[in-house]
Each structure stands twice: as C-alpha cells, then as structure tokens.
Amino acid sequence: MSLSPRLMMRQSQSLVMTPQLMQAIKLLQLSSLDLENYVSQEIESNPLLERAEADGPIGADGGTATAESAAPEAADWLQHDLPESRAALETDMGADLVNMFPDEPAAQPSGDSYVASSWAGLGAGADDMDASLESLPGAELSLPEHLEAQLGLATTDPAVRMIGRGVIDCIDEAGYFRDDPALLAERLGVTREEIVHALRMVQGFDPCGVGARDLRECLAIQLRERNRLDPAMERFLEHLDLVARRDLPALRRLCEVDNDDLHEMIAEIRRLNPKPGLLVGGGHVQTVIPDVLVRAAPDGSWLIELNTETLPRVLVNQTYYARISQHPMAPGEKAFLAECLQNANWLTRSLEQRARTVLKVASEIVRQQDGFLRHGVHRLRPMNLRAVADAIGMHESTVSRVTSNKYIATPRGLYELKYFFTAAISATGHQESHSAEAVRHRIRQMIDREPPASVLSDDAIVQSLRDNGVDIARRTVAKYRESMGIPSSVQRRREKVASA
C-alpha cells in the first residue's frame, strides 16, 4: 500500500458546546442563592428581561410542578424525538444536552406580550419597598472594629494607638494574636517592648481572652479575670496535653491536688471559651431553603414538588422588543437587540429545564430511599450516581450537577441531596448491602448506649455488627468512629470515670 496525499470526504457527528449549552450546564449546579444572583445579573444586563409579577401564572397550565410531570414517561422536553442527523449524539453526557435543547425553536407567543418561564419562583422586585426599615438587620461590628473602639477609650496617645491598631490587625477571627512581636516591631519601626505593652493592653479588652498567643494564655487571661489563676491552676494549664489524654493520675501529681479538686479544675476550664473572638461579629447565619419538598400523600405514597420560592421567574418583554425593532437602527444596535432576545429566550427555557431536571432526579432519589423516609437512617440504602442516572436515562455528570448545593425537605428533616449517596458495605450471608451512613448511625447508637463499666472496643463493635449482618473490618469501624469525632475506648473509659 503506497503512502500518498489524497482528498477524502467523511461524515461525522460531534457535540458543539455553544454558549447556551454552557449556560444550561452552569445553571444545573448552581444553588438557589447563586441562581437568584445569576438571574439578577442577567436582568440588569438584558433590557428585554423582567421579573414576573407575584400573581402571575405558575405554569403553562397554571399548576405547580409535581413529581408526576417529571416522570420518565411524561411527554416533556426530556422525551423529544431526535432527528436522525443527531442520533449519534445519544451517548454519555451528550444525550442529556441534546435532549435539553431540541432543534425546534421556541414557539413565539401569539397573543400575549410576555414569554415567561413556567416555574414561578417569586423573587422580590427592585421596586418592592414594602418591607419596613425596622425589619432590616442592623450592621454588626466586626472583631477588629470592636477592639479599635475600645482602643480609643483605653489611650489617647497617638503612638500607642498606632501600635495598638497594628496589634489588632494581627488578631484572627478566633481572637488569637498570630504574629511574632519582634517582626511586628520591625514592620512598625518600634521596639519589641512597645509591642508587648500594646498587646497586654489589648488582652484586657472585651471579649475576655482576646489577644492571646496560644490556648494556655487565652485560658489564663480568663481565669485571671475570674481570680482563679492560682499556682495549681497554672501548673494545670502547662500540661493541657494530659487533659486531652485524660491522664488524671499524672495531673493530680503535677498539680498536687486531690481528686475532687482536680475535677473542679476541669469543670472550671470547661466553662471558659477557647475562641473568644467568635463572640463578636461573625455575620448573620444564612438559613438553608430547600429546593424540593416531600410530604406524605393520603394513599401512602410521597408527594414531591419544587419549592417555588427558590425558582426565579423571568419574563421576556416582547412588546418592548416589537416597539424598539420598528425604529431604524444601526447594524450594531440591531445585532445587540437580536442577541438580547436570543439570550432572554434561552434563559427562560434553561430555567424551566433546570427545574424539571431537579424534580426528576429528586423523585428518583425519593423512590429509591423510601425505607429511609418511612423508618429512619438505619434503613438508608446504598446508592451511587450511576443507579439514579440509569433509572432516569441521564448521564452521571448531569445527576452530580443536579445534586450539588441543593437540599430536600422531608418528614425526617432537611438534607442535602448528596447525603443520600453513600457507599455500600457488604452483608454477611446473601443479604442486601448496607449503607455506610446507616452503619455509622449504628456505631454511634451503640457507643451512646454503652455502660461506663463496659466500654465497647472497636473489636467488640465489629463483632456486634457482624452478628447483625454487617460484614465490616476493624479499621473501617475506627475510621467511621474518628470521622464522627468519637474518641477511642480508652479515652471514653477515662471520661466516664471522671464524670462519674
């Protein structure tokens, strides 16, 4: 066979990642808060996008999306027949992307002036000023601002104030001074003694214990404030490693106290705050809002629906587009307006398709974890992304994006969708595998119920689990126990004896 250049014609299929497809993929993995921010930015940059009114239609038929509308057999966008020219794309993740955006263009409205996404997350409009000013949270001082306010009252010397601000800048959010006084003195052009003097002044500020260089000094400052820093307590603080190991006999010898005094000292230490800086500032806690709601139906099944509060709803103002397009425009202006219309239509479709995909994945998770919803964590089944993806005809990467940063409210509580995906642990005999999360729950229950006189070792836990049909190794039990913050049997025995 000779090697020579030749011209050949070849027909092939490929998946092109258009900006619209990339936008759809991005929307899938956004949390409800990030999605709201993204839509707000799109509305600001696109003059054809507007927020829907609060009393607008929820869906194309005026109803709320439920699990029935997201079932695999439903005649929705997930079941569009693909043209033959695109059939080769029905592999892996490409199938999900093609199904999300069929060839047919979005139908234009015949009578209405607005094209709306059919999922009504009711967001507050820019002109919504009904909320009173009293309902708005007040500005909370951060830890540096709180300390600087006290610095202004503690001294009037400008030089000391300058050094004190330098010390405060080196205090982390937990309240600890995390710099070397000598290096800070070199940066500020002062002596080390001046830095130490300013640091001691800051250590007298509120909250008590702020400005400490380590845990021992933090606890000593708080004990000194309570007039409890005697020589025995100072020796106690010098051997905090023995406290962590619960080595009470060694502590009694070093502190030269009896058993009752030692227990009193430990109780005194427990009442202190090891991170005093967290008492100030920290911001407001953001409440988690579920994306999917699950409740029991009268017939014993589960009703699954999307939380409309997390679904931003936007409108495409066709009237404004028609009015502007009637005027003569430059080529650049006409291209900009056409791009805005295209982006607006794609965004409304992407939001609807995102909602359907989330509901479809959540419905399959609820179906497979029915035992957990009815009986609790011990009935949680092992499940992976492939099991859900195969059941609903999607790719694993699509399911992974859908379950990221999204929460589901169930009768058992509020859970992240990722919570239900756990590894499988083999069972003895020919029984069904156990979920790793369910096994961790069993281990915690066994340790919580153990009597002080008979603390369970890891080997005893392994034997008990195997008697109940769980084939697990000792190192796995130790790994699960440590991941839950449970100390070893030796440390638990010491704690139970000390608290007895």
Coordinates of C-alpha atoms in Angstrom, one line a residue:
M1 CA 0.0 0.0 0.0
S2 CA 1.5 3.3 -1.1
L3 CA 1.5 6.4 1.0
S4 CA 0.4 9.5 -0.9
P5 CA -1.7 12.5 -0.2
R6 CA -5.4 12.3 -1.2
L7 CA -8.7 14.1 -0.7
M8 CA -11.4 12.3 1.2
M9 CA -14.9 13.1 2.3
R10 CA -16.0 11.9 5.7
Q11 CA -19.3 12.4 7.6
S12 CA -19.0 12.6 11.4
Q13 CA -21.0 13.7 14.4
S14 CA -19.8 16.0 17.2
L15 CA -21.2 17.9 20.1
V16 CA -20.5 21.6 20.0
M17 CA -20.6 23.4 23.3
T18 CA -22.4 26.5 22.4
P19 CA -22.7 29.4 25.0
Q20 CA -26.3 28.4 25.5
L21 CA -25.4 24.8 26.4
M22 CA -22.7 26.0 28.7
Q23 CA -25.2 28.2 30.4
A24 CA -27.6 25.3 30.9
I25 CA -24.8 23.2 32.4
K26 CA -23.9 26.1 34.7
L27 CA -27.5 26.6 35.9
L28 CA -27.8 22.9 36.8
Q29 CA -25.1 23.1 39.5
L30 CA -26.0 26.5 41.0
S31 CA -27.6 26.7 44.4
S32 CA -30.8 28.6 44.9
L33 CA -28.9 31.6 46.2
D34 CA -26.4 31.6 43.4
L35 CA -29.2 31.1 40.8
E36 CA -31.0 34.2 42.2
N37 CA -27.8 36.2 41.9
Y38 CA -27.2 35.0 38.4
V39 CA -30.7 35.8 37.2
S40 CA -30.5 39.3 38.8
Q41 CA -27.3 40.0 36.8
E42 CA -28.9 38.8 33.6
I43 CA -31.9 41.1 34.2
E44 CA -29.6 44.1 34.8
S45 CA -27.7 43.4 31.6
N46 CA -30.6 42.4 29.3
P47 CA -33.3 45.1 28.7
L48 CA -35.8 42.5 27.5
L49 CA -35.8 40.5 30.7
E50 CA -38.1 41.4 33.6
R51 CA -39.2 39.7 36.8
A52 CA -42.6 38.1 36.8
E53 CA -45.4 39.5 39.0
A54 CA -46.2 37.7 42.2
D55 CA -49.7 36.8 41.0
G56 CA -48.5 35.6 37.6
P57 CA -49.2 32.1 36.3
I58 CA -47.2 29.3 37.9
G59 CA -47.0 27.0 34.9
A60 CA -48.2 26.7 31.4
D61 CA -51.4 25.2 32.7
G62 CA -51.5 27.3 35.8
G63 CA -50.5 24.5 38.1
T64 CA -47.5 23.6 40.2
A65 CA -44.9 21.2 39.0
T66 CA -45.0 17.9 40.8
A67 CA -43.3 14.5 40.5
E68 CA -45.9 13.3 38.0
S69 CA -44.8 16.0 35.5
A70 CA -41.2 14.8 35.9
A71 CA -41.8 11.1 35.5
P72 CA -39.7 9.4 32.7
E73 CA -42.9 8.6 30.8
A74 CA -44.2 12.1 30.8
A75 CA -44.3 14.0 27.4
D76 CA -41.9 16.7 28.4
W77 CA -38.7 18.1 26.9
L78 CA -36.8 15.1 28.1
Q79 CA -38.7 12.8 25.7
H80 CA -38.4 14.7 22.4
D81 CA -37.5 12.5 19.5
L82 CA -34.2 13.5 18.0
P83 CA -33.7 13.8 14.2
E84 CA -31.6 11.1 12.6
S85 CA -28.8 13.6 11.9
R86 CA -28.3 13.9 15.7
A87 CA -28.9 10.3 16.8
A88 CA -25.2 9.6 17.1
L89 CA -25.1 12.1 20.0
E90 CA -27.2 9.8 22.2
T91 CA -24.1 8.7 24.2
D92 CA -22.9 9.7 27.6
M93 CA -23.5 13.3 28.6
G94 CA -24.2 14.4 25.0
A95 CA -27.7 12.8 25.2
D96 CA -28.6 15.0 28.2
L97 CA -27.5 18.1 26.4
V98 CA -29.3 17.3 23.2
N99 CA -32.5 16.4 25.0
M100 CA -32.4 19.7 26.8
F101 CA -32.3 21.7 23.6
P102 CA -34.1 20.1 20.6
D103 CA -33.8 21.5 17.1
E104 CA -37.2 23.2 17.2
P105 CA -37.0 26.9 18.1
A106 CA -39.0 28.2 21.0
A107 CA -42.6 29.0 20.0
Q108 CA -43.3 32.7 19.9
P109 CA -46.4 34.0 21.7
S110 CA -49.4 34.6 19.6
G111 CA -51.4 36.9 21.7
D112 CA -49.5 37.6 25.0
S113 CA -46.8 40.2 25.1
Y114 CA -44.7 38.3 27.5
V115 CA -42.9 34.9 27.3
A116 CA -42.5 33.6 30.8
S117 CA -40.5 30.7 32.3
S118 CA -43.2 28.3 33.6
W119 CA -41.7 27.9 37.0
A120 CA -42.8 30.7 39.4
G121 CA -40.1 31.3 42.0
L122 CA -41.4 34.6 43.4
G123 CA -38.5 36.9 43.9
A124 CA -38.6 40.4 45.3
G125 CA -38.6 43.0 42.6
A126 CA -36.3 46.0 42.5
D127 CA -39.3 48.3 43.3
D128 CA -40.6 46.2 46.2
M129 CA -40.3 48.6 49.1
D130 CA -43.0 47.1 51.3
A131 CA -40.5 45.8 53.9
S132 CA -40.1 48.3 56.7
L133 CA -36.7 49.6 57.7
E134 CA -37.2 48.2 61.2
S135 CA -37.2 44.7 59.7
L136 CA -33.7 45.1 58.2
P137 CA -30.9 43.7 60.3
G138 CA -28.6 46.3 61.8
A139 CA -24.9 46.4 60.9
E140 CA -22.8 44.3 63.3
L141 CA -19.3 45.3 64.3
S142 CA -16.5 43.0 63.3
L143 CA -13.9 41.9 65.8
P144 CA -11.3 44.5 64.7
E145 CA -13.8 47.3 64.8
H146 CA -15.0 46.2 68.3
L147 CA -11.4 46.2 69.5
E148 CA -10.5 49.5 67.9
A149 CA -13.5 51.2 69.6
Q150 CA -12.1 50.0 72.9
L151 CA -8.6 51.1 71.9
G152 CA -9.8 54.7 71.5
L153 CA -11.1 54.7 75.1
A154 CA -8.1 52.9 76.6
T155 CA -5.5 55.5 75.5
T156 CA -5.2 59.0 74.0
D157 CA -1.5 58.6 72.9
P158 CA -1.4 58.6 69.1
A159 CA 1.7 56.4 69.1
V160 CA 0.2 53.8 71.4
R161 CA -3.0 53.9 69.3
M162 CA -0.9 53.3 66.1
I163 CA 0.8 50.3 67.7
G164 CA -2.4 49.0 69.1
R165 CA -4.0 49.1 65.6
G166 CA -1.1 47.1 64.3
V167 CA -1.6 44.5 67.1
I168 CA -5.3 44.3 66.3
D169 CA -4.6 43.7 62.6
C170 CA -2.7 40.6 63.6
I171 CA -5.6 39.1 65.6
D172 CA -7.5 36.4 63.7
E173 CA -11.3 35.8 63.8
A174 CA -10.9 33.4 66.8
G175 CA -9.2 36.1 68.8
Y176 CA -5.6 34.9 68.8
F177 CA -2.6 37.1 68.1
R178 CA -0.9 35.3 65.2
D179 CA 2.3 37.2 64.6
D180 CA 5.8 37.5 66.1
P181 CA 6.1 40.6 68.3
A182 CA 9.7 41.1 67.0
L183 CA 8.7 41.0 63.4
L184 CA 5.7 43.3 64.0
A185 CA 8.0 45.8 65.8
E186 CA 10.4 45.8 62.8
R187 CA 7.5 46.5 60.4
L188 CA 6.1 49.3 62.6
G189 CA 9.5 50.8 63.4
V190 CA 9.1 50.4 67.2
T191 CA 10.7 48.3 69.9
R192 CA 9.5 44.8 70.9
E193 CA 8.7 46.1 74.4
E194 CA 6.2 48.6 73.0
I195 CA 4.5 45.8 71.0
V196 CA 4.3 43.6 74.1
H197 CA 2.9 46.6 76.1
A198 CA 0.2 47.2 73.5
L199 CA -0.6 43.5 73.3
R200 CA -1.1 43.3 77.1
M201 CA -3.4 46.4 76.8
V202 CA -5.5 44.6 74.0
Q203 CA -5.6 41.5 76.1
G204 CA -7.6 43.5 78.7
F205 CA -10.3 44.3 76.1
D206 CA -13.7 42.6 75.7
P207 CA -14.2 39.7 75.0
C208 CA -12.1 38.3 77.7
G209 CA -9.2 36.2 76.4
V210 CA -8.7 38.1 73.1
G211 CA -5.2 38.8 72.0
A212 CA -3.7 35.6 73.5
R213 CA -0.9 33.9 71.6
D214 CA -1.9 30.3 72.4
L215 CA -4.6 28.4 74.2
R216 CA -2.8 28.3 77.5
E217 CA -2.5 32.1 77.6
C218 CA -6.2 32.5 76.4
L219 CA -7.4 30.4 79.3
A220 CA -5.0 32.1 81.8
I221 CA -6.4 35.5 80.9
Q222 CA -10.0 34.4 81.5
L223 CA -9.0 32.7 84.8
R224 CA -7.1 35.8 85.9
E225 CA -10.2 37.8 85.2
R226 CA -12.2 35.5 87.5
N227 CA -9.5 35.5 90.2
R228 CA -9.0 31.7 89.7
L229 CA -5.4 31.6 88.5
D230 CA -3.6 30.1 91.5
P231 CA -0.3 28.1 91.3
A232 CA -2.1 24.8 91.0
M233 CA -4.2 26.1 88.0
E234 CA -1.0 27.5 86.4
R235 CA 0.6 24.0 86.5
F236 CA -2.7 22.6 85.2
L237 CA -2.5 24.9 82.1
E238 CA 1.1 24.0 81.5
H239 CA 0.0 20.4 81.0
L240 CA -3.1 20.7 78.8
D241 CA -1.8 17.7 76.7
L242 CA -2.5 15.5 79.7
V243 CA -6.0 16.9 79.9
A244 CA -6.6 15.9 76.3
R245 CA -5.4 12.4 77.0
R246 CA -7.5 12.3 80.2
D247 CA -4.4 11.2 82.2
L248 CA -5.9 12.3 85.5
P249 CA -3.3 10.5 87.8
A250 CA -0.4 12.4 86.2
L251 CA -2.3 15.7 86.5
R252 CA -3.0 15.1 90.2
R253 CA 0.7 14.5 90.9
L254 CA 1.8 17.6 88.9
C255 CA -0.8 19.9 90.3
E256 CA -0.5 18.5 93.9
V257 CA -4.3 18.3 94.4
D258 CA -6.7 15.6 95.3
N259 CA -9.3 14.0 93.0
D260 CA -12.1 16.4 94.0
D261 CA -10.0 19.5 93.4
L262 CA -8.9 18.1 90.0
H263 CA -12.5 17.5 88.9
E264 CA -13.4 21.1 90.0
M265 CA -10.4 22.5 88.0
I266 CA -11.6 20.6 84.9
A267 CA -15.1 21.9 85.3
E268 CA -13.7 25.4 85.6
I269 CA -11.8 25.0 82.4
R270 CA -14.8 23.7 80.6
R271 CA -16.7 26.9 81.4
L272 CA -14.1 29.0 79.6
N273 CA -14.2 30.0 75.9
P274 CA -11.2 28.7 73.8
K275 CA -12.2 31.0 70.9
P276 CA -13.3 34.3 72.4
G277 CA -13.1 36.2 69.1
L278 CA -16.1 34.3 67.7
L279 CA -18.3 36.0 70.3
V280 CA -18.1 39.2 68.2
G281 CA -19.2 39.7 64.6
G282 CA -19.4 36.6 62.5
G283 CA -22.2 38.0 60.4
H284 CA -25.8 36.6 60.1
V285 CA -26.5 33.0 59.6
Q286 CA -28.0 32.2 56.2
T287 CA -31.0 29.9 56.6
V288 CA -30.9 26.9 54.2
I289 CA -34.0 27.0 51.9
P290 CA -35.0 23.6 50.5
D291 CA -35.2 23.2 46.7
V292 CA -37.5 20.2 46.8
L293 CA -40.4 19.5 49.2
V294 CA -41.5 16.0 50.1
R295 CA -44.6 15.1 52.1
A296 CA -46.7 12.0 52.6
A297 CA -49.8 11.5 50.5
P298 CA -53.1 10.2 51.9
D299 CA -52.6 6.9 49.9
G300 CA -49.2 6.2 51.5
S301 CA -47.1 7.5 48.6
W302 CA -44.9 10.6 48.5
L303 CA -45.8 13.9 47.0
I304 CA -42.7 15.6 45.6
E305 CA -42.8 19.2 44.4
L306 CA -40.4 22.0 43.8
N307 CA -40.1 24.9 46.2
T308 CA -41.3 27.8 44.1
E309 CA -39.6 30.3 46.5
T310 CA -36.2 29.1 45.1
L311 CA -37.1 29.3 41.5
P312 CA -36.7 32.8 40.0
R313 CA -39.2 33.6 37.3
V314 CA -38.4 35.9 34.4
L315 CA -40.4 37.4 31.5
V316 CA -39.3 38.3 28.0
N317 CA -40.9 41.6 27.1
Q318 CA -42.0 41.0 23.6
T319 CA -43.9 44.3 23.4
Y320 CA -40.8 46.3 24.2
Y321 CA -38.8 44.3 21.6
A322 CA -41.5 44.9 18.9
R323 CA -41.6 48.7 19.7
I324 CA -37.8 49.1 19.5
S325 CA -37.4 47.0 16.4
Q326 CA -39.8 49.2 14.4
H327 CA -37.4 52.1 14.7
P328 CA -34.4 52.4 12.3
M329 CA -31.2 51.1 14.0
A330 CA -27.6 50.8 13.1
P331 CA -26.3 47.3 12.3
G332 CA -24.6 47.1 15.7
E333 CA -27.7 48.1 17.6
K334 CA -29.8 45.6 15.6
A335 CA -27.3 42.8 16.4
F336 CA -27.3 43.7 20.1
L337 CA -31.1 43.6 20.3
A338 CA -31.3 40.3 18.5
E339 CA -28.7 38.9 20.9
C340 CA -30.6 40.1 23.9
L341 CA -33.8 38.4 22.6
Q342 CA -32.0 35.2 22.0
N343 CA -30.3 35.2 25.4
A344 CA -33.6 36.0 27.1
N345 CA -35.4 33.1 25.4
W346 CA -32.6 30.7 26.2
L347 CA -32.6 31.8 29.9
T348 CA -36.3 31.2 30.3
R349 CA -36.0 27.8 28.7
S350 CA -33.0 26.9 30.7
L351 CA -34.7 27.8 34.0
E352 CA -37.7 25.6 33.1
Q353 CA -35.5 22.7 32.0
R354 CA -33.3 23.0 35.1
A355 CA -36.4 22.8 37.3
R356 CA -37.7 19.7 35.5
T357 CA -34.3 18.0 35.8
V358 CA -34.0 18.8 39.5
L359 CA -37.5 17.4 40.1
K360 CA -36.9 14.3 38.1
V361 CA -33.6 13.5 40.0
A362 CA -35.2 14.2 43.3
S363 CA -38.2 11.9 42.5
E364 CA -35.9 9.0 41.7
I365 CA -33.9 9.6 45.0
V366 CA -37.2 9.5 47.0
R367 CA -38.3 6.4 45.2
Q368 CA -35.0 4.5 46.0
Q369 CA -34.8 5.8 49.6
D370 CA -38.4 5.1 50.5
G371 CA -37.2 3.0 53.5
F372 CA -35.3 5.9 54.9
L373 CA -38.3 8.3 54.7
R374 CA -40.6 5.7 56.5
H375 CA -38.3 4.2 59.1
G376 CA -35.2 6.4 59.6
V377 CA -31.4 6.4 59.0
H378 CA -31.0 2.7 59.7
R379 CA -33.0 1.9 56.5
L380 CA -30.9 4.1 54.3
R381 CA -29.9 2.2 51.1
P382 CA -26.5 2.4 49.5
M383 CA -26.8 4.4 46.3
N384 CA -24.5 5.9 43.8
L385 CA -24.8 8.3 40.9
R386 CA -25.0 5.6 38.3
A387 CA -28.0 4.0 39.9
V388 CA -30.0 7.2 39.6
A389 CA -28.6 8.1 36.2
D390 CA -29.6 4.7 34.7
A391 CA -33.1 4.8 36.2
I392 CA -33.9 8.2 34.7
G393 CA -31.9 8.0 31.5
M394 CA -29.3 10.6 32.2
H395 CA -25.6 10.8 32.5
E396 CA -23.8 10.6 35.9
S397 CA -22.3 14.0 35.4
T398 CA -25.7 15.5 35.0
V399 CA -27.0 13.9 38.2
S400 CA -23.9 15.1 40.0
R401 CA -24.5 18.6 38.9
V402 CA -28.2 18.5 39.9
T403 CA -27.5 17.2 43.4
S404 CA -24.8 19.8 44.2
N405 CA -25.7 22.5 46.6
K406 CA -29.4 21.6 46.7
Y407 CA -31.5 20.5 49.6
I408 CA -34.7 18.5 50.1
A409 CA -37.1 18.9 53.0
T410 CA -38.5 15.5 54.1
P411 CA -40.6 14.4 57.1
R412 CA -37.2 13.2 58.5
G413 CA -35.7 16.7 58.3
L414 CA -33.7 18.8 55.8
Y415 CA -31.0 17.0 53.9
E416 CA -28.6 17.8 51.1
L417 CA -29.3 15.7 48.1
K418 CA -25.7 14.4 48.2
Y419 CA -26.5 12.9 51.7
F420 CA -28.4 10.0 50.1
F421 CA -25.4 8.9 48.0
T422 CA -23.4 6.6 50.2
A423 CA -21.0 3.7 49.7
A424 CA -22.2 0.1 50.1
I425 CA -20.9 -2.2 52.9
S426 CA -21.2 -5.9 52.3
A427 CA -23.6 -8.0 54.4
T428 CA -23.0 -11.4 55.8
G429 CA -24.6 -14.3 54.0
H430 CA -26.6 -13.3 51.0
Q431 CA -28.4 -10.3 52.5
E432 CA -28.6 -6.9 50.9
S433 CA -25.7 -4.5 51.3
H434 CA -25.8 -1.8 54.0
S435 CA -25.3 1.9 53.6
A436 CA -22.2 3.4 55.1
E437 CA -24.2 6.2 56.7
A438 CA -26.6 3.7 58.2
V439 CA -23.6 1.7 59.7
R440 CA -22.2 5.0 61.1
H441 CA -25.5 5.6 62.7
R442 CA -25.5 2.1 64.3
I443 CA -22.0 2.7 65.6
R444 CA -23.0 6.0 67.3
Q445 CA -26.1 4.4 68.8
M446 CA -24.0 1.5 70.2
I447 CA -21.5 3.9 71.8
D448 CA -24.2 6.2 73.2
R449 CA -25.8 3.2 74.9
E450 CA -22.6 1.6 76.3
P451 CA -22.5 1.5 80.1
P452 CA -19.5 3.1 81.9
A453 CA -18.4 -0.2 83.3
S454 CA -18.3 -1.9 79.9
V455 CA -17.0 0.5 77.2
L456 CA -17.1 -1.1 73.8
S457 CA -13.8 -1.6 72.0
D458 CA -13.5 -1.4 68.2
D459 CA -13.3 -5.2 68.1
A460 CA -16.5 -5.5 70.2
I461 CA -18.3 -3.2 67.8
V462 CA -17.1 -5.2 64.8
Q463 CA -18.4 -8.4 66.4
S464 CA -21.8 -6.8 67.3
L465 CA -22.2 -5.5 63.7
R466 CA -21.3 -8.9 62.2
D467 CA -23.9 -10.6 64.4
N468 CA -26.4 -8.2 62.9
G469 CA -25.4 -9.0 59.3
V470 CA -22.8 -6.2 58.6
D471 CA -19.5 -7.5 57.3
I472 CA -17.1 -4.8 58.3
A473 CA -13.4 -4.6 59.2
R474 CA -12.0 -3.2 62.4
R475 CA -10.1 -0.4 60.6
T476 CA -13.3 0.7 58.9
V477 CA -15.0 1.0 62.3
A478 CA -12.1 3.0 63.6
K479 CA -12.3 5.3 60.6
Y480 CA -16.0 5.9 61.0
R481 CA -15.6 6.5 64.7
E482 CA -12.9 9.1 64.2
S483 CA -14.9 10.8 61.4
M484 CA -17.8 11.3 63.9
G485 CA -15.4 12.8 66.5
I486 CA -15.8 9.8 68.9
P487 CA -12.6 9.1 71.0
S488 CA -11.2 5.6 71.5
S489 CA -12.5 3.2 74.1
V490 CA -9.6 4.1 76.4
Q491 CA -10.4 7.8 76.3
R492 CA -14.1 7.2 76.6
R493 CA -13.5 5.0 79.7
R494 CA -11.4 7.8 81.3
E495 CA -14.1 10.4 80.6
K496 CA -16.9 8.2 82.0
V497 CA -14.8 7.5 85.1
A498 CA -14.0 11.2 85.5
S499 CA -17.7 12.2 85.1
A500 CA -19.0 9.5 87.5

